[in-house]
Amino acid sequence: MKKPQRLYIEYLFENLLFYGKKKMKLDKKWLVGFLESTSEFNVIVNSKEVLLEFKVFSSDIKLLYELKKFFGCGRVFSSNVFIISNTEHLYKNVVPFFSENSFVSDKKFEFFKFKKCIDIIFNNSRISDYNFLELE
């Protein structure tokens, strides 16, 4: 459960701070182009678990909150970063979006490896060194 103070801060950012300003409507093609240069897909492997995250950097805090609305999940941090780290949200929201709206640059290979890791996890495959070495 979210802390009341955190909920209040999110409410301020999403509603009051942008009061009277025109709402953004994110175009999918523009969004993919923007995310080509400002996002990263991370796979963090430690001895106990595999952590996956989709991270976006931007100095435009309003845009980060629009991304949160667009994907329907994730968190915006005061350090101007938007992160989705819940594996189920990544599987249901992020992967389908980028599967339908692919990157043009080498970012598509980064996404392919990330998607492969998510598939391994959701297919209940044994996560071994072999599976991750195969992705390199």
XYZ file of N, CA, C and O in Angstrom:
544
model
N 0.837 -1.179 0.000
C 0.000 0.000 0.000
C 0.885 1.247 0.000
O 1.893 1.304 0.677
N 0.495 2.234 -0.781
C 1.273 3.453 -0.874
C 1.101 4.303 0.376
O 0.037 4.329 0.977
N 2.163 5.003 0.735
C 2.123 5.891 1.890
C 1.279 7.112 1.544
O 1.321 7.598 0.414
N 0.518 7.644 2.516
C -0.329 8.813 2.255
C 0.451 10.010 1.707
O -0.015 10.692 0.811
N 1.643 10.253 2.233
C 2.439 11.385 1.768
C 2.811 11.218 0.289
O 2.749 12.146 -0.487
N 3.165 10.010 -0.089
C 3.523 9.728 -1.474
C 2.315 9.920 -2.393
O 2.430 10.460 -3.486
N 1.155 9.448 -1.948
C -0.058 9.630 -2.739
C -0.354 11.115 -2.941
O -0.739 11.545 -4.025
N -0.178 11.910 -1.902
C -0.423 13.344 -1.983
C 0.527 14.012 -2.970
O 0.125 14.840 -3.772
N 1.799 13.626 -2.914
C 2.783 14.201 -3.836
C 2.425 13.841 -5.273
O 2.477 14.678 -6.171
N 2.056 12.582 -5.524
C 1.650 12.180 -6.870
C 0.424 12.959 -7.322
O 0.340 13.391 -8.468
N -0.533 13.158 -6.411
C -1.729 13.933 -6.744
C -1.343 15.356 -7.140
O -1.847 15.900 -8.119
N -0.442 15.984 -6.385
C -0.006 17.348 -6.704
C 0.604 17.423 -8.097
O 0.276 18.303 -8.885
N 1.502 16.500 -8.385
C 2.155 16.529 -9.688
C 1.172 16.282 -10.824
O 1.219 16.943 -11.845
N 0.307 15.318 -10.645
C -0.588 14.936 -11.728
C -1.734 15.925 -11.937
O -2.262 16.028 -13.029
N -2.124 16.666 -10.913
C -3.297 17.514 -11.041
C -3.039 19.001 -10.822
O -3.293 19.804 -11.698
N -2.528 19.358 -9.685
C -2.444 20.765 -9.327
C -1.314 21.518 -10.009
O -1.498 22.653 -10.447
N -0.147 20.917 -10.127
C 0.985 21.643 -10.679
C 0.803 21.965 -12.165
O 1.399 22.891 -12.675
N -0.015 21.205 -12.829
C -0.222 21.430 -14.252
C -1.623 21.957 -14.538
O -2.115 21.910 -15.652
N -2.272 22.486 -13.525
C -3.621 22.992 -13.657
C -3.661 24.110 -14.691
O -2.862 25.025 -14.688
N -4.597 24.022 -15.599
C -4.776 25.066 -16.602
C -3.889 24.896 -17.820
O -4.045 25.599 -18.801
N -2.958 23.965 -17.777
C -2.102 23.739 -18.941
C -2.740 22.657 -19.801
O -3.409 21.764 -19.321
N -2.491 22.753 -21.076
C -3.051 21.793 -22.021
C -2.515 20.385 -21.744
O -1.325 20.200 -21.534
N -3.403 19.415 -21.739
C -3.008 18.030 -21.527
C -2.260 17.512 -22.754
O -2.589 17.844 -23.880
N -1.279 16.685 -22.512
C -0.507 16.075 -23.601
C -1.247 14.863 -24.138
O -1.875 14.140 -23.384
N -1.136 14.656 -25.415
C -1.606 13.407 -26.018
C -0.400 12.812 -26.716
O 0.143 13.416 -27.640
N 0.041 11.670 -26.245
C 1.251 11.074 -26.773
C 0.963 10.280 -28.045
O 0.167 9.346 -28.034
N 1.608 10.659 -29.127
C 1.533 9.942 -30.390
C 2.507 8.758 -30.317
O 3.653 8.927 -29.884
N 2.077 7.585 -30.715
C 2.902 6.387 -30.572
C 4.214 6.479 -31.351
O 5.260 6.077 -30.862
N 4.169 7.009 -32.566
C 5.404 7.118 -33.358
C 6.372 8.113 -32.726
O 7.574 7.870 -32.672
N 5.840 9.235 -32.248
C 6.688 10.216 -31.581
C 7.291 9.605 -30.321
O 8.476 9.776 -30.036
N 6.461 8.869 -29.581
C 6.901 8.260 -28.334
C 8.041 7.278 -28.566
O 9.036 7.287 -27.840
N 7.928 6.442 -29.588
C 8.989 5.481 -29.883
C 10.280 6.234 -30.221
O 11.355 5.881 -29.737
N 10.197 7.285 -31.016
C 11.376 8.075 -31.345
C 11.995 8.716 -30.116
O 13.216 8.719 -29.953
N 11.155 9.249 -29.257
C 11.633 9.859 -28.014
C 12.328 8.827 -27.132
O 13.412 9.069 -26.593
N 11.719 7.646 -27.014
C 12.255 6.609 -26.136
C 13.516 5.961 -26.696
O 14.286 5.354 -25.950
N 13.752 6.092 -27.995
C 14.996 5.582 -28.594
C 16.210 6.187 -27.902
O 17.214 5.531 -27.694
N 16.112 7.463 -27.552
C 17.283 8.146 -26.996
C 17.220 8.374 -25.493
O 18.229 8.716 -24.887
N 16.074 8.191 -24.872
C 15.958 8.532 -23.443
C 15.665 7.340 -22.544
O 15.538 7.515 -21.339
N 15.554 6.154 -23.108
C 15.177 5.007 -22.276
C 16.251 3.937 -22.272
O 17.155 3.941 -23.110
N 16.102 3.049 -21.320
C 16.985 1.888 -21.279
C 16.233 0.702 -20.689
O 15.324 0.862 -19.882
N 16.613 -0.483 -21.140
C 16.068 -1.732 -20.624
C 17.177 -2.377 -19.802
O 18.264 -2.615 -20.328
N 16.912 -2.645 -18.541
C 17.943 -3.205 -17.665
C 17.571 -4.590 -17.179
O 16.426 -4.824 -16.785
N 18.540 -5.475 -17.206
C 18.414 -6.809 -16.630
C 19.526 -6.920 -15.602
O 20.705 -6.868 -15.947
N 19.144 -7.026 -14.344
C 20.105 -7.076 -13.246
C 20.040 -8.469 -12.647
O 18.998 -8.888 -12.137
N 21.151 -9.189 -12.738
C 21.201 -10.561 -12.239
C 22.072 -10.576 -10.999
O 23.231 -10.173 -11.042
N 21.480 -11.000 -9.891
C 22.288 -11.202 -8.691
C 22.123 -12.645 -8.251
O 21.444 -13.427 -8.911
N 22.708 -13.006 -7.152
C 22.719 -14.418 -6.738
C 21.342 -14.967 -6.388
O 21.119 -16.165 -6.461
N 20.392 -14.096 -6.027
C 19.080 -14.574 -5.590
C 17.975 -14.407 -6.622
O 17.013 -15.159 -6.621
N 18.095 -13.388 -7.488
C 16.982 -13.111 -8.396
C 17.437 -12.332 -9.627
O 18.561 -11.859 -9.695
N 16.516 -12.218 -10.547
C 16.724 -11.423 -11.751
C 15.760 -10.247 -11.684
O 14.552 -10.438 -11.531
N 16.289 -9.048 -11.762
C 15.465 -7.843 -11.721
C 15.430 -7.216 -13.106
O 16.470 -7.064 -13.750
N 14.236 -6.871 -13.551
C 14.057 -6.240 -14.856
C 13.475 -4.853 -14.645
O 12.625 -4.660 -13.778
N 13.918 -3.899 -15.462
C 13.335 -2.565 -15.364
C 13.424 -1.839 -16.699
O 14.358 -2.029 -17.473
N 12.422 -1.021 -16.930
C 12.376 -0.112 -18.067
C 12.485 1.277 -17.464
O 11.710 1.636 -16.589
N 13.480 2.042 -17.913
C 13.776 3.328 -17.289
C 13.816 4.414 -18.367
O 14.394 4.218 -19.431
N 13.178 5.563 -18.064
C 13.163 6.703 -18.978
C 13.670 7.929 -18.224
O 13.227 8.198 -17.109
N 14.569 8.673 -18.856
C 15.122 9.892 -18.278
C 14.602 11.090 -19.054
O 14.630 11.094 -20.283
N 14.139 12.109 -18.340
C 13.701 13.348 -18.992
C 13.657 14.460 -17.960
O 13.276 14.242 -16.810
N 14.008 15.670 -18.385
C 13.917 16.820 -17.481
C 12.488 17.357 -17.421
O 12.165 18.173 -16.579
N 11.625 16.853 -18.309
C 10.219 17.277 -18.348
C 9.389 16.346 -17.467
O 8.975 15.264 -17.888
N 9.158 16.755 -16.238
C 8.439 15.916 -15.267
C 7.013 15.629 -15.724
O 6.482 14.542 -15.501
N 6.395 16.587 -16.405
C 5.033 16.378 -16.898
C 5.009 15.230 -17.908
O 4.108 14.390 -17.886
N 6.004 15.186 -18.764
C 6.097 14.111 -19.748
C 6.248 12.761 -19.058
O 5.641 11.774 -19.478
N 7.018 12.710 -17.997
C 7.183 11.452 -17.263
C 5.861 10.983 -16.658
O 5.553 9.793 -16.676
N 5.059 11.918 -16.157
C 3.738 11.546 -15.626
C 2.789 11.131 -16.749
O 1.929 10.269 -16.557
N 2.949 11.724 -17.918
C 2.146 11.289 -19.066
C 2.525 9.867 -19.479
O 1.666 9.083 -19.866
N 3.808 9.536 -19.389
C 4.246 8.166 -19.667
C 3.634 7.187 -18.667
O 3.213 6.094 -19.031
N 3.573 7.619 -17.425
C 2.961 6.776 -16.388
C 1.495 6.510 -16.728
O 1.011 5.383 -16.614
N 0.785 7.544 -17.159
C -0.619 7.369 -17.562
C -0.719 6.496 -18.805
O -1.587 5.637 -18.911
N 0.163 6.727 -19.757
C 0.141 5.991 -21.023
C 0.315 4.489 -20.793
O -0.430 3.680 -21.324
N 1.314 4.125 -19.992
C 1.575 2.707 -19.736
C 0.679 2.139 -18.633
O 0.560 0.926 -18.499
N 0.068 3.004 -17.840
C -0.830 2.542 -16.788
C -0.119 1.942 -15.592
O -0.728 1.198 -14.819
N 1.162 2.236 -15.438
C 1.937 1.689 -14.329
C 3.258 2.440 -14.228
O 3.537 3.318 -15.029
N 4.049 2.072 -13.252
C 5.366 2.668 -13.087
C 5.383 3.747 -12.032
O 4.346 4.082 -11.444
N 6.574 4.281 -11.804
C 6.764 5.315 -10.790
C 7.626 6.436 -11.365
O 8.556 6.185 -12.124
N 7.307 7.661 -10.956
C 8.105 8.822 -11.341
C 8.863 9.263 -10.098
O 8.273 9.427 -9.035
N 10.160 9.450 -10.249
C 11.001 9.865 -9.136
C 11.415 11.321 -9.308
O 11.478 11.833 -10.432
N 11.727 11.958 -8.193
C 12.104 13.375 -8.223
C 13.402 13.609 -8.984
O 13.715 14.733 -9.347
N 14.148 12.576 -9.245
C 15.393 12.701 -9.994
C 15.137 12.672 -11.507
O 16.039 12.386 -12.284
N 13.900 12.965 -11.909
C 13.497 13.015 -13.326
C 13.665 11.677 -14.036
O 14.165 11.611 -15.155
N 13.229 10.629 -13.364
C 13.299 9.284 -13.917
C 11.944 8.608 -13.761
O 11.301 8.715 -12.724
N 11.520 7.908 -14.813
C 10.309 7.085 -14.792
C 10.767 5.641 -14.883
O 11.559 5.295 -15.773
N 10.296 4.798 -13.970
C 10.737 3.394 -13.943
C 9.539 2.459 -13.807
O 8.654 2.687 -12.989
N 9.554 1.418 -14.622
C 8.633 0.292 -14.458
C 9.512 -0.903 -14.123
O 10.369 -1.289 -14.919
N 9.309 -1.475 -12.933
C 10.134 -2.608 -12.525
C 9.321 -3.841 -12.154
O 9.889 -4.892 -11.894
N 8.009 -3.719 -12.142
C 7.146 -4.871 -11.870
C 7.134 -5.754 -13.119
O 6.738 -5.316 -14.199
N 7.561 -6.987 -12.967
C 7.714 -7.885 -14.112
C 6.393 -8.101 -14.846
O 6.355 -8.141 -16.074
N 5.316 -8.217 -14.100
C 4.009 -8.411 -14.733
C 3.604 -7.186 -15.555
O 3.082 -7.321 -16.664
N 3.856 -5.982 -15.036
C 3.547 -4.757 -15.788
C 4.418 -4.654 -17.037
O 3.946 -4.226 -18.095
N 5.668 -5.045 -16.916
C 6.554 -5.041 -18.080
C 6.018 -5.997 -19.148
O 5.981 -5.664 -20.329
N 5.592 -7.172 -18.697
C 5.096 -8.206 -19.609
C 3.783 -7.797 -20.284
O 3.599 -8.015 -21.478
N 2.883 -7.179 -19.523
C 1.556 -6.857 -20.052
C 1.450 -5.482 -20.715
O 0.577 -5.269 -21.550
N 2.321 -4.535 -20.339
C 2.186 -3.166 -20.851
C 3.330 -2.736 -21.763
O 3.089 -2.163 -22.824
N 4.548 -2.980 -21.346
C 5.708 -2.483 -22.096
C 6.013 -3.371 -23.309
O 6.173 -2.869 -24.425
N 6.096 -4.667 -23.091
C 6.446 -5.582 -24.186
C 5.445 -5.506 -25.346
O 5.853 -5.373 -26.497
N 4.139 -5.533 -25.095
C 3.207 -5.426 -26.235
C 3.344 -4.101 -26.997
O 3.262 -4.089 -28.221
N 3.577 -3.002 -26.285
C 3.715 -1.712 -26.956
C 4.903 -1.720 -27.905
O 4.786 -1.326 -29.072
N 6.067 -2.176 -27.425
C 7.259 -2.154 -28.274
C 7.268 -3.293 -29.286
O 8.001 -3.226 -30.264
N 6.465 -4.327 -29.076
C 6.339 -5.371 -30.094
C 5.538 -4.848 -31.293
O 5.831 -5.174 -32.432
N 4.542 -4.015 -31.012
C 3.730 -3.416 -32.080
C 4.381 -2.175 -32.689
O 4.161 -1.877 -33.857
N 5.142 -1.444 -31.912
C 5.769 -0.187 -32.342
C 7.275 -0.315 -32.153
O 7.819 0.121 -31.149
N 7.936 -0.912 -33.119
C 9.344 -1.257 -32.926
C 10.283 -0.063 -33.101
O 9.966 0.913 -33.780
N 11.431 -0.193 -32.468
C 12.487 0.801 -32.587
C 13.126 0.722 -33.973
O 13.071 -0.310 -34.635
N 13.765 1.792 -34.379
C 14.451 1.843 -35.666
C 15.946 1.603 -35.476
O 16.580 0.952 -36.297
N 16.506 2.093 -34.386
C 17.948 2.004 -34.139
C 18.316 0.663 -33.509
O 17.495 -0.250 -33.414
N 19.550 0.593 -33.039
C 20.021 -0.614 -32.358
C 19.291 -0.885 -31.054
O 19.470 -1.943 -30.454
N 18.479 0.052 -30.612
C 17.672 -0.130 -29.402
C 16.753 -1.345 -29.564
O 16.382 -1.986 -28.592
N 16.401 -1.694 -30.821
C 15.519 -2.849 -31.034
C 16.183 -4.143 -30.575
O 15.517 -5.042 -30.095
N 17.540 -4.228 -30.666
C 18.244 -5.424 -30.206
C 18.273 -5.474 -28.681
O 18.163 -6.535 -28.084
N 18.415 -4.301 -28.068
C 18.353 -4.209 -26.608
C 16.976 -4.663 -26.126
O 16.861 -5.424 -25.169
N 15.921 -4.212 -26.818
C 14.560 -4.623 -26.459
C 14.371 -6.126 -26.674
O 13.750 -6.804 -25.858
N 14.909 -6.651 -27.776
C 14.774 -8.081 -28.058
C 15.355 -8.919 -26.923
O 14.731 -9.877 -26.464
N 16.536 -8.552 -26.426
C 17.158 -9.282 -25.321
C 16.322 -9.165 -24.047
O 16.140 -10.130 -23.315
N 15.810 -7.963 -23.810
C 14.966 -7.712 -22.638
C 13.703 -8.569 -22.708
O 13.311 -9.210 -21.736
N 13.073 -8.595 -23.873
C 11.848 -9.388 -24.079
C 12.141 -10.873 -23.876
O 11.341 -11.593 -23.282
N 13.281 -11.304 -24.342
C 13.659 -12.708 -24.186
C 13.784 -13.074 -22.699
O 13.336 -14.138 -22.280
N 14.347 -12.173 -21.900
C 14.455 -12.413 -20.451
C 13.069 -12.514 -19.818
O 12.832 -13.386 -18.977
N 12.173 -11.627 -20.217
C 10.811 -11.670 -19.684
C 10.117 -12.966 -20.092
O 9.425 -13.597 -19.290
N 10.316 -13.393 -21.340
C 9.726 -14.652 -21.803
C 10.245 -15.832 -20.994
O 9.487 -16.740 -20.649
N 11.541 -15.832 -20.692
C 12.122 -16.910 -19.887
C 11.437 -16.963 -18.523
O 11.053 -18.031 -18.043
N 11.242 -15.803 -17.913
C 10.622 -15.742 -16.590
C 9.153 -16.182 -16.645
O 8.689 -16.969 -15.830
N 8.405 -15.694 -17.645
C 6.979 -16.006 -17.703
C 6.677 -17.395 -18.243
O 5.578 -17.896 -18.074
N 7.634 -18.020 -18.880
C 7.434 -19.404 -19.335
C 7.932 -20.392 -18.287
O 8.055 -21.572 -18.567
N 8.254 -19.849 -17.096
C 8.737 -20.662 -15.972
C 9.935 -21.520 -16.343
O 10.109 -22.623 -15.839
N 10.741 -21.005 -17.265
C 11.962 -21.713 -17.621
C 12.955 -21.555 -16.476
O 12.902 -20.589 -15.723
N 13.838 -22.500 -16.389
C 14.882 -22.387 -15.380
C 15.841 -21.294 -15.822
O 16.370 -21.321 -16.930
N 16.030 -20.319 -14.962
C 16.923 -19.218 -15.290
C 18.334 -19.638 -14.910
O 18.704 -19.682 -13.750
N 19.083 -19.995 -15.914
C 20.455 -20.442 -15.669
C 21.425 -19.510 -16.375
O 21.025 -18.655 -17.160
N 22.690 -19.709 -16.093
C 23.723 -18.910 -16.767
C 23.639 -19.114 -18.276
O 23.871 -18.205 -19.049
N 23.266 -20.304 -18.698
C 23.173 -20.589 -20.125
C 22.150 -19.685 -20.808
O 22.409 -19.134 -21.857
N 20.986 -19.530 -20.192
C 19.935 -18.689 -20.787
C 20.380 -17.257 -20.970
O 20.089 -16.634 -21.972
N 21.108 -16.717 -20.014
C 21.519 -15.314 -20.108
C 22.749 -15.143 -20.987
O 22.887 -14.150 -21.657
N 23.628 -16.142 -20.990
C 24.776 -16.066 -21.908
C 24.311 -16.135 -23.346
O 24.895 -15.518 -24.224
N 23.235 -16.854 -23.583
C 22.659 -16.971 -24.921
C 22.204 -15.607 -25.446
O 22.227 -15.347 -26.639
N 21.838 -14.700 -24.546
C 21.334 -13.388 -24.937
C 22.439 -12.399 -25.293
O 22.188 -11.394 -25.934
N 23.671 -12.658 -24.875
C 24.753 -11.698 -25.122
C 25.229 -11.715 -26.560
O 25.087 -12.576 -27.297
